[in-house]
């Protein structure tokens, strides 16, 4: 995997952790992940998985805006938490796989 893609994945993890610790707002996370995924040069399978998980976040954010809420409701919170957990797992596995020397 290209070095820039590894950096993008690390930045995604950092942003997810910032959001989970309350350092950035949900809107910042959604926008940041969108930019990082779309500007990466990921293999199609990885990109599709990331976009699918990001889509859950984007949909929740769209509903939040449509309903003029400042925060996610409990249903959206459950869905986004699951999507973020899955995204973190996928990213960490991908990063780990790319750290392992290939024989």
Tab-separated table of N, CA and C in Angstrom:
chain	number	residue	atom	x	y	z
A	1	UNK	N	0.847	-1.177	0.000
A	1	UNK	CA	0.000	0.000	0.000
A	1	UNK	C	0.891	1.237	0.000
A	2	UNK	N	0.462	2.256	-0.715
A	2	UNK	CA	1.237	3.491	-0.795
A	2	UNK	C	1.310	4.180	0.570
A	3	UNK	N	2.424	4.831	0.790
A	3	UNK	CA	2.655	5.539	2.054
A	3	UNK	C	1.560	6.568	2.340
A	4	UNK	N	1.110	7.292	1.319
A	4	UNK	CA	0.077	8.313	1.530
A	4	UNK	C	-1.223	7.679	2.030
A	5	UNK	N	-1.534	6.490	1.541
A	5	UNK	CA	-2.745	5.812	2.001
A	5	UNK	C	-2.620	5.373	3.452
A	6	UNK	N	-1.433	4.934	3.828
A	6	UNK	CA	-1.201	4.578	5.229
A	6	UNK	C	-1.369	5.807	6.118
A	7	UNK	N	-0.880	6.953	5.647
A	7	UNK	CA	-1.062	8.197	6.411
A	7	UNK	C	-2.540	8.545	6.532
A	8	UNK	N	-3.267	8.407	5.421
A	8	UNK	CA	-4.704	8.703	5.450
A	8	UNK	C	-5.412	7.817	6.470
A	9	UNK	N	-5.064	6.542	6.491
A	9	UNK	CA	-5.687	5.629	7.452
A	9	UNK	C	-5.351	6.027	8.886
A	10	UNK	N	-4.114	6.419	9.125
A	10	UNK	CA	-3.728	6.881	10.467
A	10	UNK	C	-4.477	8.150	10.850
A	11	UNK	N	-4.641	9.064	9.907
A	11	UNK	CA	-5.388	10.294	10.185
A	11	UNK	C	-6.851	9.982	10.480
A	12	UNK	N	-7.408	8.984	9.785
A	12	UNK	CA	-8.797	8.590	10.060
A	12	UNK	C	-8.938	8.095	11.495
A	13	UNK	N	-8.020	7.235	11.908
A	13	UNK	CA	-8.043	6.736	13.293
A	13	UNK	C	-7.923	7.902	14.272
A	14	UNK	N	-7.001	8.815	14.017
A	14	UNK	CA	-6.826	9.975	14.899
A	14	UNK	C	-8.111	10.778	15.005
A	15	UNK	N	-8.772	11.020	13.872
A	15	UNK	CA	-10.004	11.809	13.896
A	15	UNK	C	-11.133	11.080	14.622
A	16	UNK	N	-11.228	9.777	14.426
A	16	UNK	CA	-12.249	9.004	15.146
A	16	UNK	C	-12.008	9.099	16.651
A	17	UNK	N	-10.765	8.957	17.064
A	17	UNK	CA	-10.439	9.050	18.492
A	17	UNK	C	-10.696	10.454	19.032
A	18	UNK	N	-10.405	11.478	18.234
A	18	UNK	CA	-10.708	12.854	18.652
A	18	UNK	C	-12.208	13.027	18.857
A	19	UNK	N	-12.994	12.497	17.936
A	19	UNK	CA	-14.449	12.591	18.070
A	19	UNK	C	-14.919	11.855	19.322
A	20	UNK	N	-14.433	10.640	19.503
A	20	UNK	CA	-14.866	9.835	20.649
A	20	UNK	C	-14.479	10.466	21.981
A	21	UNK	N	-13.417	11.259	21.982
A	21	UNK	CA	-13.007	11.926	23.222
A	21	UNK	C	-13.591	13.334	23.340
A	22	UNK	N	-14.439	13.719	22.392
A	22	UNK	CA	-15.110	15.010	22.458
A	22	UNK	C	-14.294	16.190	21.977
A	23	UNK	N	-13.191	15.937	21.309
A	23	UNK	CA	-12.322	17.030	20.856
A	23	UNK	C	-12.767	17.644	19.535
A	24	UNK	N	-13.541	16.898	18.744
A	24	UNK	CA	-14.110	17.463	17.520
A	24	UNK	C	-15.588	17.092	17.453
A	25	UNK	N	-16.351	17.902	16.754
A	25	UNK	CA	-17.790	17.700	16.600
A	25	UNK	C	-18.039	16.646	15.517
A	26	UNK	N	-19.213	16.046	15.564
A	26	UNK	CA	-19.579	15.010	14.599
A	26	UNK	C	-19.456	15.504	13.160
A	27	UNK	N	-19.871	16.736	12.908
A	27	UNK	CA	-19.786	17.281	11.547
A	27	UNK	C	-18.343	17.324	11.052
A	28	UNK	N	-17.416	17.669	11.930
A	28	UNK	CA	-16.000	17.693	11.552
A	28	UNK	C	-15.506	16.297	11.200
A	29	UNK	N	-15.941	15.312	11.972
A	29	UNK	CA	-15.542	13.932	11.707
A	29	UNK	C	-16.058	13.473	10.344
A	30	UNK	N	-17.336	13.707	10.085
A	30	UNK	CA	-17.938	13.283	8.815
A	30	UNK	C	-17.204	13.922	7.641
A	31	UNK	N	-16.957	15.212	7.732
A	31	UNK	CA	-16.274	15.916	6.642
A	31	UNK	C	-14.834	15.451	6.479
A	32	UNK	N	-14.139	15.274	7.569
A	32	UNK	CA	-12.744	14.842	7.519
A	32	UNK	C	-12.617	13.455	6.898
A	33	UNK	N	-13.455	12.527	7.344
A	33	UNK	CA	-13.402	11.169	6.795
A	33	UNK	C	-13.747	11.164	5.311
A	34	UNK	N	-14.694	11.994	4.922
A	34	UNK	CA	-15.056	12.106	3.505
A	34	UNK	C	-13.842	12.511	2.670
A	35	UNK	N	-13.146	13.540	3.117
A	35	UNK	CA	-11.966	14.028	2.395
A	35	UNK	C	-10.873	12.965	2.365
A	36	UNK	N	-10.613	12.346	3.498
A	36	UNK	CA	-9.537	11.351	3.571
A	36	UNK	C	-9.826	10.116	2.720
A	37	UNK	N	-11.071	9.677	2.705
A	37	UNK	CA	-11.419	8.506	1.890
A	37	UNK	C	-11.374	8.859	0.409
A	38	UNK	N	-11.982	9.981	0.049
A	38	UNK	CA	-12.077	10.322	-1.375
A	38	UNK	C	-10.750	10.758	-1.978
A	39	UNK	N	-9.834	11.242	-1.163
A	39	UNK	CA	-8.544	11.677	-1.706
A	39	UNK	C	-7.484	10.581	-1.659
A	40	UNK	N	-7.829	9.448	-1.062
A	40	UNK	CA	-6.895	8.325	-1.021
A	40	UNK	C	-6.907	7.564	-2.336
A	41	UNK	N	-5.929	6.724	-2.493
A	41	UNK	CA	-5.849	5.859	-3.672
A	41	UNK	C	-5.920	4.407	-3.194
A	42	UNK	N	-7.021	4.090	-2.534
A	42	UNK	CA	-7.193	2.772	-1.943
A	42	UNK	C	-7.635	1.763	-2.996
A	43	UNK	N	-7.335	0.492	-2.741
A	43	UNK	CA	-7.881	-0.547	-3.612
A	43	UNK	C	-9.399	-0.502	-3.485
A	44	UNK	N	-10.081	-0.901	-4.533
A	44	UNK	CA	-11.536	-0.743	-4.603
A	44	UNK	C	-12.260	-1.379	-3.416
A	45	UNK	N	-11.848	-2.572	-3.013
A	45	UNK	CA	-12.521	-3.268	-1.921
A	45	UNK	C	-12.450	-2.471	-0.617
A	46	UNK	N	-11.271	-1.979	-0.290
A	46	UNK	CA	-11.101	-1.191	0.932
A	46	UNK	C	-11.878	0.114	0.835
A	47	UNK	N	-11.776	0.788	-0.292
A	47	UNK	CA	-12.493	2.053	-0.467
A	47	UNK	C	-14.001	1.848	-0.337
A	48	UNK	N	-14.524	0.793	-0.944
A	48	UNK	CA	-15.963	0.520	-0.858
A	48	UNK	C	-16.405	0.249	0.575
A	49	UNK	N	-15.603	-0.492	1.322
A	49	UNK	CA	-15.934	-0.767	2.725
A	49	UNK	C	-15.913	0.519	3.550
A	50	UNK	N	-14.884	1.339	3.349
A	50	UNK	CA	-14.798	2.607	4.079
A	50	UNK	C	-15.972	3.515	3.727
A	51	UNK	N	-16.300	3.599	2.440
A	51	UNK	CA	-17.414	4.449	2.014
A	51	UNK	C	-18.746	3.955	2.566
A	52	UNK	N	-18.904	2.657	2.655
A	52	UNK	CA	-20.132	2.096	3.211
A	52	UNK	C	-20.293	2.500	4.675
A	53	UNK	N	-19.218	2.401	5.433
A	53	UNK	CA	-19.262	2.785	6.850
A	53	UNK	C	-19.425	4.291	7.001
A	54	UNK	N	-18.730	5.047	6.161
A	54	UNK	CA	-18.864	6.502	6.187
A	54	UNK	C	-20.295	6.901	5.835
A	55	UNK	N	-20.930	6.153	4.928
A	55	UNK	CA	-22.299	6.455	4.524
A	55	UNK	C	-23.270	6.448	5.691
A	56	UNK	N	-23.056	5.572	6.644
A	56	UNK	CA	-23.892	5.532	7.854
A	56	UNK	C	-23.740	6.853	8.612
A	57	UNK	N	-22.508	7.326	8.716
A	57	UNK	CA	-22.248	8.585	9.420
A	57	UNK	C	-22.886	9.752	8.681
A	58	UNK	N	-22.710	9.762	7.367
A	58	UNK	CA	-23.223	10.859	6.550
A	58	UNK	C	-24.747	10.907	6.604
A	59	UNK	N	-25.376	9.745	6.566
A	59	UNK	CA	-26.839	9.683	6.634
A	59	UNK	C	-27.342	10.203	7.982
A	60	UNK	N	-26.685	9.812	9.050
A	60	UNK	CA	-27.071	10.292	10.383
A	60	UNK	C	-26.888	11.799	10.485
A	61	UNK	N	-25.804	12.291	9.906
A	61	UNK	CA	-25.550	13.732	9.919
A	61	UNK	C	-26.613	14.473	9.108
A	62	UNK	N	-26.995	13.904	7.963
A	62	UNK	CA	-28.024	14.530	7.130
A	62	UNK	C	-29.352	14.619	7.883
A	63	UNK	N	-29.738	13.543	8.577
A	63	UNK	CA	-30.965	13.569	9.372
A	63	UNK	C	-30.864	14.592	10.494
A	64	UNK	N	-29.706	14.675	11.100
A	64	UNK	CA	-29.495	15.631	12.182
A	64	UNK	C	-29.714	17.058	11.662
A	65	UNK	N	-29.158	17.348	10.491
A	65	UNK	CA	-29.331	18.676	9.904
A	65	UNK	C	-30.781	18.919	9.496
A	66	UNK	N	-31.388	17.928	8.868
A	66	UNK	CA	-32.767	18.051	8.402
A	66	UNK	C	-33.713	18.333	9.562
A	67	UNK	N	-33.473	17.667	10.673
A	67	UNK	CA	-34.328	17.837	11.848
A	67	UNK	C	-33.858	18.978	12.746
A	68	UNK	N	-32.856	19.707	12.285
A	68	UNK	CA	-32.318	20.877	12.989
A	68	UNK	C	-31.917	20.555	14.426
A	69	UNK	N	-31.250	19.406	14.575
A	69	UNK	CA	-30.741	19.003	15.881
A	69	UNK	C	-29.257	19.324	15.967
A	70	UNK	N	-28.785	19.541	17.182
A	70	UNK	CA	-27.362	19.788	17.404
A	70	UNK	C	-26.593	18.502	17.677
A	71	UNK	N	-27.316	17.454	18.049
A	71	UNK	CA	-26.676	16.191	18.410
A	71	UNK	C	-27.423	15.018	17.798
A	72	UNK	N	-26.752	13.890	17.765
A	72	UNK	CA	-27.363	12.662	17.274
A	72	UNK	C	-28.395	12.156	18.273
A	73	UNK	N	-29.495	11.583	17.759
A	73	UNK	CA	-30.444	10.948	18.675
A	73	UNK	C	-29.926	9.552	19.021
A	74	UNK	N	-30.615	8.859	19.917
A	74	UNK	CA	-30.102	7.578	20.419
A	74	UNK	C	-29.976	6.531	19.312
A	75	UNK	N	-30.915	6.506	18.378
A	75	UNK	CA	-30.847	5.542	17.272
A	75	UNK	C	-29.637	5.824	16.377
A	76	UNK	N	-29.452	7.093	16.028
A	76	UNK	CA	-28.293	7.469	15.206
A	76	UNK	C	-26.989	7.227	15.950
A	77	UNK	N	-27.002	7.467	17.238
A	77	UNK	CA	-25.797	7.246	18.045
A	77	UNK	C	-25.388	5.775	18.023
A	78	UNK	N	-26.359	4.888	18.140
A	78	UNK	CA	-26.056	3.448	18.067
A	78	UNK	C	-25.491	3.084	16.697
A	79	UNK	N	-26.130	3.571	15.638
A	79	UNK	CA	-25.690	3.243	14.275
A	79	UNK	C	-24.300	3.799	13.991
A	80	UNK	N	-24.062	5.035	14.401
A	80	UNK	CA	-22.753	5.634	14.120
A	80	UNK	C	-21.660	5.007	14.973
A	81	UNK	N	-21.989	4.661	16.204
A	81	UNK	CA	-20.990	3.999	17.057
A	81	UNK	C	-20.567	2.665	16.464
A	82	UNK	N	-21.537	1.909	15.962
A	82	UNK	CA	-21.229	0.616	15.338
A	82	UNK	C	-20.394	0.817	14.074
A	83	UNK	N	-20.770	1.792	13.252
A	83	UNK	CA	-20.020	2.066	12.020
A	83	UNK	C	-18.591	2.496	12.338
A	84	UNK	N	-18.427	3.339	13.350
A	84	UNK	CA	-17.086	3.790	13.727
A	84	UNK	C	-16.248	2.648	14.286
A	85	UNK	N	-16.866	1.789	15.072
A	85	UNK	CA	-16.142	0.634	15.613
A	85	UNK	C	-15.684	-0.279	14.476
A	86	UNK	N	-16.569	-0.527	13.525
A	86	UNK	CA	-16.209	-1.353	12.371
A	86	UNK	C	-15.122	-0.695	11.524
A	87	UNK	N	-15.215	0.617	11.373
A	87	UNK	CA	-14.212	1.341	10.596
A	87	UNK	C	-12.851	1.263	11.280
A	88	UNK	N	-12.837	1.459	12.595
A	88	UNK	CA	-11.566	1.360	13.331
A	88	UNK	C	-10.951	-0.023	13.168
A	89	UNK	N	-11.768	-1.062	13.303
A	89	UNK	CA	-11.258	-2.430	13.160
A	89	UNK	C	-10.673	-2.650	11.774
A	90	UNK	N	-11.395	-2.234	10.745
A	90	UNK	CA	-10.923	-2.396	9.371
A	90	UNK	C	-9.609	-1.654	9.152
A	91	UNK	N	-9.538	-0.425	9.635
A	91	UNK	CA	-8.325	0.377	9.457
A	91	UNK	C	-7.156	-0.253	10.206
A	92	UNK	N	-7.386	-0.657	11.446
A	92	UNK	CA	-6.297	-1.245	12.234
A	92	UNK	C	-5.795	-2.551	11.626
A	93	UNK	N	-6.703	-3.382	11.119
A	93	UNK	CA	-6.284	-4.618	10.448
A	93	UNK	C	-5.471	-4.281	9.198
A	94	UNK	N	-5.930	-3.307	8.442
A	94	UNK	CA	-5.225	-2.906	7.222
A	94	UNK	C	-3.841	-2.368	7.549
A	95	UNK	N	-3.754	-1.526	8.570
A	95	UNK	CA	-2.451	-0.984	8.972
A	95	UNK	C	-1.529	-2.098	9.455
A	96	UNK	N	-2.066	-3.006	10.256
A	96	UNK	CA	-1.265	-4.123	10.767
A	96	UNK	C	-0.772	-5.004	9.624
A	97	UNK	N	-1.645	-5.302	8.686
A	97	UNK	CA	-1.256	-6.132	7.536
A	97	UNK	C	-0.150	-5.480	6.717
A	98	UNK	N	-0.130	-4.159	6.703
A	98	UNK	CA	0.875	-3.454	5.909
A	98	UNK	C	2.163	-3.193	6.671
A	99	UNK	N	2.175	-3.504	7.970
A	99	UNK	CA	3.406	-3.395	8.761
A	99	UNK	C	4.176	-4.701	8.744
A	100	UNK	N	3.473	-5.801	8.496
A	100	UNK	CA	4.085	-7.123	8.522
A	100	UNK	C	4.959	-7.313	7.289
A	101	UNK	N	6.243	-7.639	7.488
A	101	UNK	CA	7.105	-7.867	6.323
A	101	UNK	C	6.620	-9.072	5.521
A	102	UNK	N	6.598	-8.903	4.212
A	102	UNK	CA	6.185	-9.985	3.320
A	102	UNK	C	7.408	-10.770	2.879
A	103	UNK	N	7.344	-12.087	2.970
A	103	UNK	CA	8.458	-12.950	2.544
A	103	UNK	C	8.343	-13.291	1.085
